[in-house]
Coordinates of C-alpha atoms in Angstrom, one line a residue:
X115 CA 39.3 4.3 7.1
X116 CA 37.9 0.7 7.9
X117 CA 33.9 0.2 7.9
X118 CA 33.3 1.5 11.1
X119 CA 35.0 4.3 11.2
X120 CA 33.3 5.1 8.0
X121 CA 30.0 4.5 9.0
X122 CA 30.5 6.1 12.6
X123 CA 31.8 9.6 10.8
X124 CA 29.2 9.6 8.4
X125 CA 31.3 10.7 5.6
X126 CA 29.8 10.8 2.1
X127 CA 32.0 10.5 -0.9
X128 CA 31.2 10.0 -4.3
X129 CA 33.5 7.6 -4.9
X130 CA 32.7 4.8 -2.6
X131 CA 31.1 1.9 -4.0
X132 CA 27.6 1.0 -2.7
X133 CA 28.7 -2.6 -3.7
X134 CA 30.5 -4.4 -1.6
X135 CA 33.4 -5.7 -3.2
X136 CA 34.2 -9.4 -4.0
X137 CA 37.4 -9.6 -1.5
X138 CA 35.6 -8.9 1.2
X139 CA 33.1 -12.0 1.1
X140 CA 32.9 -15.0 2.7
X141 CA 31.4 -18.2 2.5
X142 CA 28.4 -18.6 -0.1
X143 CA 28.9 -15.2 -1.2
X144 CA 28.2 -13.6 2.1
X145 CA 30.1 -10.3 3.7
X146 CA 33.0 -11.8 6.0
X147 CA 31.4 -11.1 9.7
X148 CA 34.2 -8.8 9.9
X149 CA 32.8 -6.7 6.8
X150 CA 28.9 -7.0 8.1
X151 CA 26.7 -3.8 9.4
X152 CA 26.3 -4.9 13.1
X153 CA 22.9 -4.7 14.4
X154 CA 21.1 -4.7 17.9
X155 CA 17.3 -5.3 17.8
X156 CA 15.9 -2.7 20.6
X157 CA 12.2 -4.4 21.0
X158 CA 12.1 -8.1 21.3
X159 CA 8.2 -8.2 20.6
X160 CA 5.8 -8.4 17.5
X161 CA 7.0 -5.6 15.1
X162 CA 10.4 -6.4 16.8
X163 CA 10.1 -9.5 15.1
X164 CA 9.0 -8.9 11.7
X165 CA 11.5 -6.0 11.0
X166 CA 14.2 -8.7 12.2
X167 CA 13.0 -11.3 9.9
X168 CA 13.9 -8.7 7.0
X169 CA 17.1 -7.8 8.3
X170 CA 17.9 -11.2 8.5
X171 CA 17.5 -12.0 4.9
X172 CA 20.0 -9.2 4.0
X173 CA 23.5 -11.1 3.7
X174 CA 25.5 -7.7 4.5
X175 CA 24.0 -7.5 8.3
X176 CA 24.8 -9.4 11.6
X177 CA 22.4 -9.1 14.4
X178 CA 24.8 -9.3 17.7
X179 CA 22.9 -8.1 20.3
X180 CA 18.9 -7.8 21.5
X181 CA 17.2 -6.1 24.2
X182 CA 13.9 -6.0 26.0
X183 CA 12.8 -5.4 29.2
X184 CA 10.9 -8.7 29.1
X185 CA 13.0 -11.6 29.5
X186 CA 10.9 -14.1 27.8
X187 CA 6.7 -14.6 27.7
X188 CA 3.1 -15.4 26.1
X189 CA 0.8 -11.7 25.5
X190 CA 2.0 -11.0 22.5
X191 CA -0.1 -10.9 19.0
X192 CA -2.7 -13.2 19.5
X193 CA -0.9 -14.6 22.7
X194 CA 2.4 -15.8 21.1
X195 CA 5.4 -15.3 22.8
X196 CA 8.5 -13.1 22.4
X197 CA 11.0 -11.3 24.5
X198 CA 14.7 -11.5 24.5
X199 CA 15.8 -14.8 25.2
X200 CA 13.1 -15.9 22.5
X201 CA 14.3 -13.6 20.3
X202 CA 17.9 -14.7 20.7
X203 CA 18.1 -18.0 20.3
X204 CA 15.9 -17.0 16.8
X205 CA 19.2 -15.6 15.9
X206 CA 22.0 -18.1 17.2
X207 CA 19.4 -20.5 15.4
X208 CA 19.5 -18.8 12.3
X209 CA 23.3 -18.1 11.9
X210 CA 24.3 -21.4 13.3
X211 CA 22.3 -23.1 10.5
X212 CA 24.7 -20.9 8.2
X213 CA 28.1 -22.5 9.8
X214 CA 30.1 -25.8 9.4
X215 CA 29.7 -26.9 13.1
X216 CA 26.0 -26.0 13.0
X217 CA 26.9 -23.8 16.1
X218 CA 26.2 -19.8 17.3
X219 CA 26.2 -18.3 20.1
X220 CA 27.1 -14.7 19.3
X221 CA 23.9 -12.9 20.1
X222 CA 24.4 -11.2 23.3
X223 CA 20.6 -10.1 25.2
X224 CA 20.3 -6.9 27.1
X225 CA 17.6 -5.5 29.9
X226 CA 18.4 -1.8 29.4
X227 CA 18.4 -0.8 26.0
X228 CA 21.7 2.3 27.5
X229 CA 24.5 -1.2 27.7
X230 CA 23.2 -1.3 24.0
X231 CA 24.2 2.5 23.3
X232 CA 27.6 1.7 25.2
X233 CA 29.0 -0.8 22.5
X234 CA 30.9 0.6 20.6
X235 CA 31.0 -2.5 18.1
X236 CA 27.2 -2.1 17.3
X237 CA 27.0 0.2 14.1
X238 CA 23.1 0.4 14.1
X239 CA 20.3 0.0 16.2
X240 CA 16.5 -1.2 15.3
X241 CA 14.0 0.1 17.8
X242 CA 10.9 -1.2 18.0
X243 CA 9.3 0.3 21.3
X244 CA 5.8 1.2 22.3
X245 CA 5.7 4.7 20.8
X246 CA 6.9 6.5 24.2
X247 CA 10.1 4.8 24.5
X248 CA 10.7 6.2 20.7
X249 CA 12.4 9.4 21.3
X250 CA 15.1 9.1 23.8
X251 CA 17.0 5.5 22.3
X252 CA 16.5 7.6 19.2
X253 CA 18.5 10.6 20.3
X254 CA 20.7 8.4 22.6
X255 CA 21.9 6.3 19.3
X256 CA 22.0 8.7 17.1
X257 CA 24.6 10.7 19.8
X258 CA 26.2 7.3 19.7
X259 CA 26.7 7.2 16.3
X260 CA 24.2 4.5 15.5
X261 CA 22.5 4.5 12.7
X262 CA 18.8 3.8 12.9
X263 CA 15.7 2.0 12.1
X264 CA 12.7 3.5 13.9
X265 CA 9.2 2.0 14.1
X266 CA 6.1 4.1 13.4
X267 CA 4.7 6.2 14.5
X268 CA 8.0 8.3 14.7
X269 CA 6.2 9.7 18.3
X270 CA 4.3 10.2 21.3
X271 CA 4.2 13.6 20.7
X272 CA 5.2 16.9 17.9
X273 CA 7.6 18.1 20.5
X274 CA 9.3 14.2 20.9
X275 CA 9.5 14.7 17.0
X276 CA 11.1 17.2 16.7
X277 CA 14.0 17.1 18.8
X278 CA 14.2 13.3 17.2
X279 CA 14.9 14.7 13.9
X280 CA 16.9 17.4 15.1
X281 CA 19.6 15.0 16.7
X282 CA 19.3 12.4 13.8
X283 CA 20.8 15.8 11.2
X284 CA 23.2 16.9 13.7
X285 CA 25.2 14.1 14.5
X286 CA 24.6 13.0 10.7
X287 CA 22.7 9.5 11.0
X288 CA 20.8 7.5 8.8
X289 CA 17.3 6.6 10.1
X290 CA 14.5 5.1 8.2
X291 CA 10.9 5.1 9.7
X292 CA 9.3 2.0 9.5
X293 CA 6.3 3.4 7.2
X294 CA 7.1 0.5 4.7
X295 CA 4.3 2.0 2.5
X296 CA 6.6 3.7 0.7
X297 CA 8.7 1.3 -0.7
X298 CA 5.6 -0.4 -2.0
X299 CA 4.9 -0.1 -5.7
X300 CA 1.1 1.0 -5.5
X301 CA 1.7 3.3 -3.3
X302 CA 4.6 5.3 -5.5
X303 CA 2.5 5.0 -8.4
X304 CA -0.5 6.8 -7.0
X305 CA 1.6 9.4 -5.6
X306 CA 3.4 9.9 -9.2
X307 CA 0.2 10.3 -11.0
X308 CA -1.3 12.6 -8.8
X309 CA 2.0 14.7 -8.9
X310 CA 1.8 14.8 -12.7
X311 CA -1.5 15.8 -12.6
X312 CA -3.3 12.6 -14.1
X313 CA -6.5 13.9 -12.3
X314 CA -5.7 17.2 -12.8
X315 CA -5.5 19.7 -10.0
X316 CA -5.5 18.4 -6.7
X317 CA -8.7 19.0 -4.5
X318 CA -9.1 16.9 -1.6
X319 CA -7.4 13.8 -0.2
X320 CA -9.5 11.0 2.1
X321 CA -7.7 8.9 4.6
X322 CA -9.9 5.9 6.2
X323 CA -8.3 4.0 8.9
X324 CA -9.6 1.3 11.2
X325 CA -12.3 2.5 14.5
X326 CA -12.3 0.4 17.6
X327 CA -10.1 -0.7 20.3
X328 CA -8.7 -4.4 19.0
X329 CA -7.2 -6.8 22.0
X330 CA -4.4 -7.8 19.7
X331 CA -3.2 -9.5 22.5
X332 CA -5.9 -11.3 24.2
X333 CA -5.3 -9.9 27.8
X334 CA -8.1 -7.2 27.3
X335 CA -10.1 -8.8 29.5
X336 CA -7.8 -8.6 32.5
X337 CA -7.7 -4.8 33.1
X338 CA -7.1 -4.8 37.1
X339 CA -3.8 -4.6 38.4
X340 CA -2.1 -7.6 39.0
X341 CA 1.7 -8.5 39.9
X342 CA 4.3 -7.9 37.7
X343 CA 5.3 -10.7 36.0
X344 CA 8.8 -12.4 36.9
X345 CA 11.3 -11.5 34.3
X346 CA 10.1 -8.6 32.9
X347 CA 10.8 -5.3 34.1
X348 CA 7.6 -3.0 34.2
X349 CA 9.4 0.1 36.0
X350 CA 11.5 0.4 32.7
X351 CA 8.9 -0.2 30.6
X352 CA 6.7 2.5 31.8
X353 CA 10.2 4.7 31.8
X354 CA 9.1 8.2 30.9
X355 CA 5.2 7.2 31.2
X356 CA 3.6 8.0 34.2
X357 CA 3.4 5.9 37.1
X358 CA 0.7 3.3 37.0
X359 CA -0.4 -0.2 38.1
X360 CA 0.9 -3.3 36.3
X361 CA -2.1 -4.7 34.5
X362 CA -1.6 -7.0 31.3
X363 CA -4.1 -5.0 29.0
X364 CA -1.5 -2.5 29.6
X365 CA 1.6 -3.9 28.0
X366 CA 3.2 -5.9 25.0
X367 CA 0.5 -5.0 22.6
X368 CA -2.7 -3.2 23.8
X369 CA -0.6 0.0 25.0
X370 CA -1.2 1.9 21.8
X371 CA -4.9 2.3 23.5
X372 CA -4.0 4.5 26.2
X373 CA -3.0 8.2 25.8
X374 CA 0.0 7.9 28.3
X375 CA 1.7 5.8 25.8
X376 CA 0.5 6.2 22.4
X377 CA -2.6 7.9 20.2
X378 CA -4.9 4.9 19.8
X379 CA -5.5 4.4 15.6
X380 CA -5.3 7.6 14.7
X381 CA -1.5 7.6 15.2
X382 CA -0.9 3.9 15.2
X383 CA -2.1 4.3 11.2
X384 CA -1.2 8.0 11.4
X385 CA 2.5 7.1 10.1
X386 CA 1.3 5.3 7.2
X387 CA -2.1 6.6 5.3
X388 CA -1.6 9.8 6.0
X389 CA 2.1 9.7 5.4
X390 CA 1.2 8.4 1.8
X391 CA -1.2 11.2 1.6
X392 CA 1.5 13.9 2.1
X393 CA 3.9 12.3 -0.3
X394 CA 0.8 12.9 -3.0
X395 CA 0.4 15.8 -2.3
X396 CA 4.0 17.0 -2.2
X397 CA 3.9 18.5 1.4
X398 CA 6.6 16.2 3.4
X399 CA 8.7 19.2 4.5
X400 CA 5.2 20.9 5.8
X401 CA 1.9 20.8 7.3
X402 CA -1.6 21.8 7.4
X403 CA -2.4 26.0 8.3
X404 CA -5.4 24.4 10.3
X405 CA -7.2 21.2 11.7
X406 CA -10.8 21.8 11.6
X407 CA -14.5 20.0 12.5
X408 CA -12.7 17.5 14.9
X409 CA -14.5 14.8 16.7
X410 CA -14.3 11.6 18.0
X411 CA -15.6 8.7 20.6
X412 CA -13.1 7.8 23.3
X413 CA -13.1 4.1 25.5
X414 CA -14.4 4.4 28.3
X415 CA -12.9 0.9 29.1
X416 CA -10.0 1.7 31.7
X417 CA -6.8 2.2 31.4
X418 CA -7.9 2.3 27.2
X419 CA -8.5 5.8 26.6
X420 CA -8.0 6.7 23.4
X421 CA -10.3 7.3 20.6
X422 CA -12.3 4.5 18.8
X423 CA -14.2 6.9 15.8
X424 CA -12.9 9.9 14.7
X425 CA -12.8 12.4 12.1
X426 CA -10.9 16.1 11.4
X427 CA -10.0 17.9 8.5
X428 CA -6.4 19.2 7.6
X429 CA -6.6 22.5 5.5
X430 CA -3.6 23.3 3.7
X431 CA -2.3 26.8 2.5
X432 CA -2.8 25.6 -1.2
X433 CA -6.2 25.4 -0.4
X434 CA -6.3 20.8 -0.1
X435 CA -8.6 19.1 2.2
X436 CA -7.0 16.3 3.9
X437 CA -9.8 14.3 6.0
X438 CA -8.8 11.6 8.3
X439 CA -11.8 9.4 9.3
X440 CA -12.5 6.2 10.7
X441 CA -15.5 5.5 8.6
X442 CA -14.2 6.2 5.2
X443 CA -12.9 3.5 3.0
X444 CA -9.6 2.0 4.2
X445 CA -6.6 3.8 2.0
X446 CA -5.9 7.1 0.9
X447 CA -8.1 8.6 -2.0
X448 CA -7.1 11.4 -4.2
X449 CA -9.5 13.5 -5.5
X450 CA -9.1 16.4 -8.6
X451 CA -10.8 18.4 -11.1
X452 CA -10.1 15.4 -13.3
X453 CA -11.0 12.0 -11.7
X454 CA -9.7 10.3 -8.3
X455 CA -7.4 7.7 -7.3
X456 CA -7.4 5.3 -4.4
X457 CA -5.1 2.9 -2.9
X458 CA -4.3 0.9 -0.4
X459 CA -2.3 -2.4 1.1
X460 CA -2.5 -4.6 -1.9
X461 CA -5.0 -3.0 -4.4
X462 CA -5.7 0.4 -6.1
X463 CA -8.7 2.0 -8.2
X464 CA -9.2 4.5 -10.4
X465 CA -11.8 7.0 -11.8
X466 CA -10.4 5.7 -15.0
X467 CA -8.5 2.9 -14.8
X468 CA -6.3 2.8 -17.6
X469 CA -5.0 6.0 -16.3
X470 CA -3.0 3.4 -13.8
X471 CA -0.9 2.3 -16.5
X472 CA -0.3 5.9 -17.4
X473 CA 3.6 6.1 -18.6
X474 CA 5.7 9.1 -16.4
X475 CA 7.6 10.9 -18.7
X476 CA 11.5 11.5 -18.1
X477 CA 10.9 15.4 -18.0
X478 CA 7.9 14.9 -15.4
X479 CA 8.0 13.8 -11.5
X480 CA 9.7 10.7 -10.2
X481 CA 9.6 10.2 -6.5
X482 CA 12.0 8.0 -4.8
X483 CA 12.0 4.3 -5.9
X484 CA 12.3 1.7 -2.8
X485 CA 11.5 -1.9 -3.7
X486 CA 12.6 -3.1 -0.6
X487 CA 12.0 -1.0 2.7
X488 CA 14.8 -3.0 4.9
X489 CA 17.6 -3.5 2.0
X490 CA 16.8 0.7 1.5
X491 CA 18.2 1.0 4.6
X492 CA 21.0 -0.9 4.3
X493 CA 22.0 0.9 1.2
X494 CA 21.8 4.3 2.7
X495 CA 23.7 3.1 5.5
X496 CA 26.6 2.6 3.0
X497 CA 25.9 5.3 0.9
X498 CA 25.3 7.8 3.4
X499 CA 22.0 8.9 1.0
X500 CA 18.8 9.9 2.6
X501 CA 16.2 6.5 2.8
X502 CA 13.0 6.4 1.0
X503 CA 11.1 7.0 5.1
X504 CA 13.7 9.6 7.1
X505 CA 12.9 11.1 9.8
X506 CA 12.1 14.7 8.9
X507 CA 9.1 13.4 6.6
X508 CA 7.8 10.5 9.1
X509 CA 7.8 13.6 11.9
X510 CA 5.5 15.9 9.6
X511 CA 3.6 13.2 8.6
X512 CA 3.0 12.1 11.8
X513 CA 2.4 15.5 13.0
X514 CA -1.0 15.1 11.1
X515 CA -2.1 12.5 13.7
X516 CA -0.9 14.6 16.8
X517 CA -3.1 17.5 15.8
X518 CA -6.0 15.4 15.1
X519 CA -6.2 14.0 18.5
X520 CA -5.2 17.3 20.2
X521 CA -8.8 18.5 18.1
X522 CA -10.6 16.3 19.1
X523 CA -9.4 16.6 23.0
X524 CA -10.3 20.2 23.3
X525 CA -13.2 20.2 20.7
X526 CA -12.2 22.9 19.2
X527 CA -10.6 24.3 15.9
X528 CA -6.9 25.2 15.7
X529 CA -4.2 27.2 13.6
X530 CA -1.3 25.7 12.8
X531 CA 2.0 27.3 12.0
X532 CA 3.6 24.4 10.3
X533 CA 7.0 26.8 10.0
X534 CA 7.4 27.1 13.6
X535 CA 5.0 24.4 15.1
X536 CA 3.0 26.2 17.2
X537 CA -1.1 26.1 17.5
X538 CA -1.5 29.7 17.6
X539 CA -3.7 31.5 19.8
X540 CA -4.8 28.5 21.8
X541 CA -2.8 27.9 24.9
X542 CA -4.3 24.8 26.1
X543 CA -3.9 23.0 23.2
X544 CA -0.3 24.2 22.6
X545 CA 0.7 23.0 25.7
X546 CA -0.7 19.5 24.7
X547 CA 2.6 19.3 22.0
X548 CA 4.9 18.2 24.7
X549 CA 4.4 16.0 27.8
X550 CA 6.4 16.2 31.1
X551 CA 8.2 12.7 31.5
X552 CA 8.6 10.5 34.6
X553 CA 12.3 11.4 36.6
X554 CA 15.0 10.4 36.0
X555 CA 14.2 10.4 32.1
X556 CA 14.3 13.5 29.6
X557 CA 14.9 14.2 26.3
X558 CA 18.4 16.3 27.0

């Protein structure tokens, strides 16, 4: 069975190496092309970017393909530029500095993602979309059998979610969530102590996330429609999404303020903080019983829509409090009979601080160690092991953030049946867990 056909089936057996072995690599050490895990890059724009920057450095992939419905512009974080011919001849640049001639040319670029799904020579896909273009490459790839690197958050909605996760099991793919939280040190740590108890029984748990409606792409100002753009293809990018006018505070950056395409901060945050909380509190396979107290402040500033201050609470069956507020500190604090802890992107605290350096025991809880969240992937890819971020926990976690905003639409309290996924008792709000999408697309 060569690579592929390995990767392709899935198959898990306890004897093959993780390692690849010494025959099999090329110059400087690196993986003969022939032996590398062939990438496309699903997303040519900012997080698009980063997470390819990190693939890059890993000497066992190849990027061979990229795809974007925008060939090539400025409106991008803080105006820079990006689509797919920018973000090929990144790559051609960067492997033909690694040859003889000082030559590449082998990064194909792609307008519709499905020619991606079609090449059978691609073993995994990255996909960073706007968060309603997540499901459907998801579940197309994973058909394929692609394996899969999937920007947070995991959804647009609990329904998209869940029929992600469900196709990622059955056709046995590997997908890490890009909540890269979790392969940070802090953020383990935390989660350890509070599982061991080093503040004793578990009470509460405070999220703060950021308020406000940021123009992360400087095109805020320029609202009314406008023609679309030569080279990029809007009709695609709305996809799904309903139909609306072209309007630059629309695209590329500023979509995650607009309901019809994402949650605002609530979820754009929701599949990290909150995530971190649920790892703490050792509820990844679950959910709250109930999302109570919900309210928020939505833009008025069209097409922005979504909420710029919020605040619910998450009650748990075990009788935790998880708030989620955009006026508490930034982080996640855990709070118990004993003390607290807090932590966030680069620092952490303590009710005692020396309990930070507290030593986990072999017999006590050790939750998955990730020092890398991109070279994690790669592993798991070869292993066939679950990642440190799959896709079961990034949907319950994210699940969190979909409630909250569903709360705070109809103003009202709800039950959650975390089993089944349902809001019981409340029609309105239950119908809010799935959205129709724009023909031809669907989720079958």
């Amino acid at each position: 069975m060569n690579r592929r056909n390995f990767l392709k089936t899935g198959a898990a057996l306890a004897s093959i190496p993780t390692i690849i072995p010494a025959s099999a690599l090329g110059r400087a050490g690196r993986p003969a092309p022939s032996d590398r895990i062939t990438m496309a890059l699903i997303g040519a724009g900012n997080q698009g970017i980063n997470d390819m920057n990190g693939f890059l450095g890993d000497e066992r992939v190849q990027f061979t393909a990229v795809c974007d419905v925008n060939k090539e512009s400025a409106g991008y974080w803080n105006g820079k530029i990006a689509g797919r011919e920018h973000v090929r001849r990144l790559i051609n640049w960067h492997y033909a500095n690694q040859t003889a001639s000082g030559s590449y040319k082998g990064c194909d670029s792609y307008e519709d993602f499905r020619d991606v799904m079609n090449r059978d020579d691609i073993d995994t896909v990255l996909l960073a979309l706007p968060d309603h273009w997540h499901a459907i490459p998801t579940i197309m790839a994973a058909r394929a059998g692609k394996d899969i690197y999937g920007e947070k958050p995991l959804s647009l909605t609990i329904a998209e979610g869940r029929a992600m996760s469900d196709a990622v099991k059955v056709n046995n793919r590997i997908f890490q969530t890009g909540s890269q939280q979790r392969s940070d040190f802090r953020f383990r740590r935390a989660c350890e102590l509070v599982r061991n108890g080093r503040i004793g029984d578990l009470i509460s748990v405070r999220v703060g996330q950021p308020s406000g409606t940021p123009d992360f792409g400087k095109s805020g100002n320029r609202r009314s429609p406008e023609p679309v753009p030569a080279g990029f293809n809007y009709d695609l990018w709305l996809g799904p999404a309903p139909e609306a006018p072209y309007s630059p505070a629309r695209c590329h950056v500023n979509f995650r303020w607009i309901f019809d395409y994402s949650g605002g901060q609530v979820t754009d945050w929701g599949g990290h903080h909150p995530d971190i909380a649920q790892w703490g509190m050792g509820t990844e396979d679950t959910g709250p019983v109930a999302v109570k107290n919900a309210k928020g402040i939505f833009s008025t500033d069209a097409p922005w829509d979504t909420a710029t201050e919020y605040y619910f609470e998450c009650h748990y069956k075990n009788d935790v409090r998880l708030t989620v507020s955009s006026k508490d500190k930034m982080g996640v604090r855990f709070e118990g009979t004993e003390g607290w802890i807090w932590v966030t992107r680069g620092n952490w605290d303590a009710s005692n601080p020396a309990l930070l350096d507290s030593e986990i025991g072999a017999d006590e809880v050790h939750l998955y160690k990730s020092e890398n969240h991109f070279r994690n992937f790669i592993d798991c890819i070869i292993s066939r092991e679950a990642p440190v971020a799959p896709i079961e926990t990034a949907h319950r976690s994210i699940t969190i953030a979909h409630l909250g905003n569903i709360a705070m639409q109809v103003e009202r309290d709800l039950t959650w049946d975390p089993d089944n996924e349902q809001i019981i008792g409340d029609e309105e709000a239950n119908n809010m867990l799935s959205r129709p999408m724009r023909a031809p697309w669907s989720l079958e």
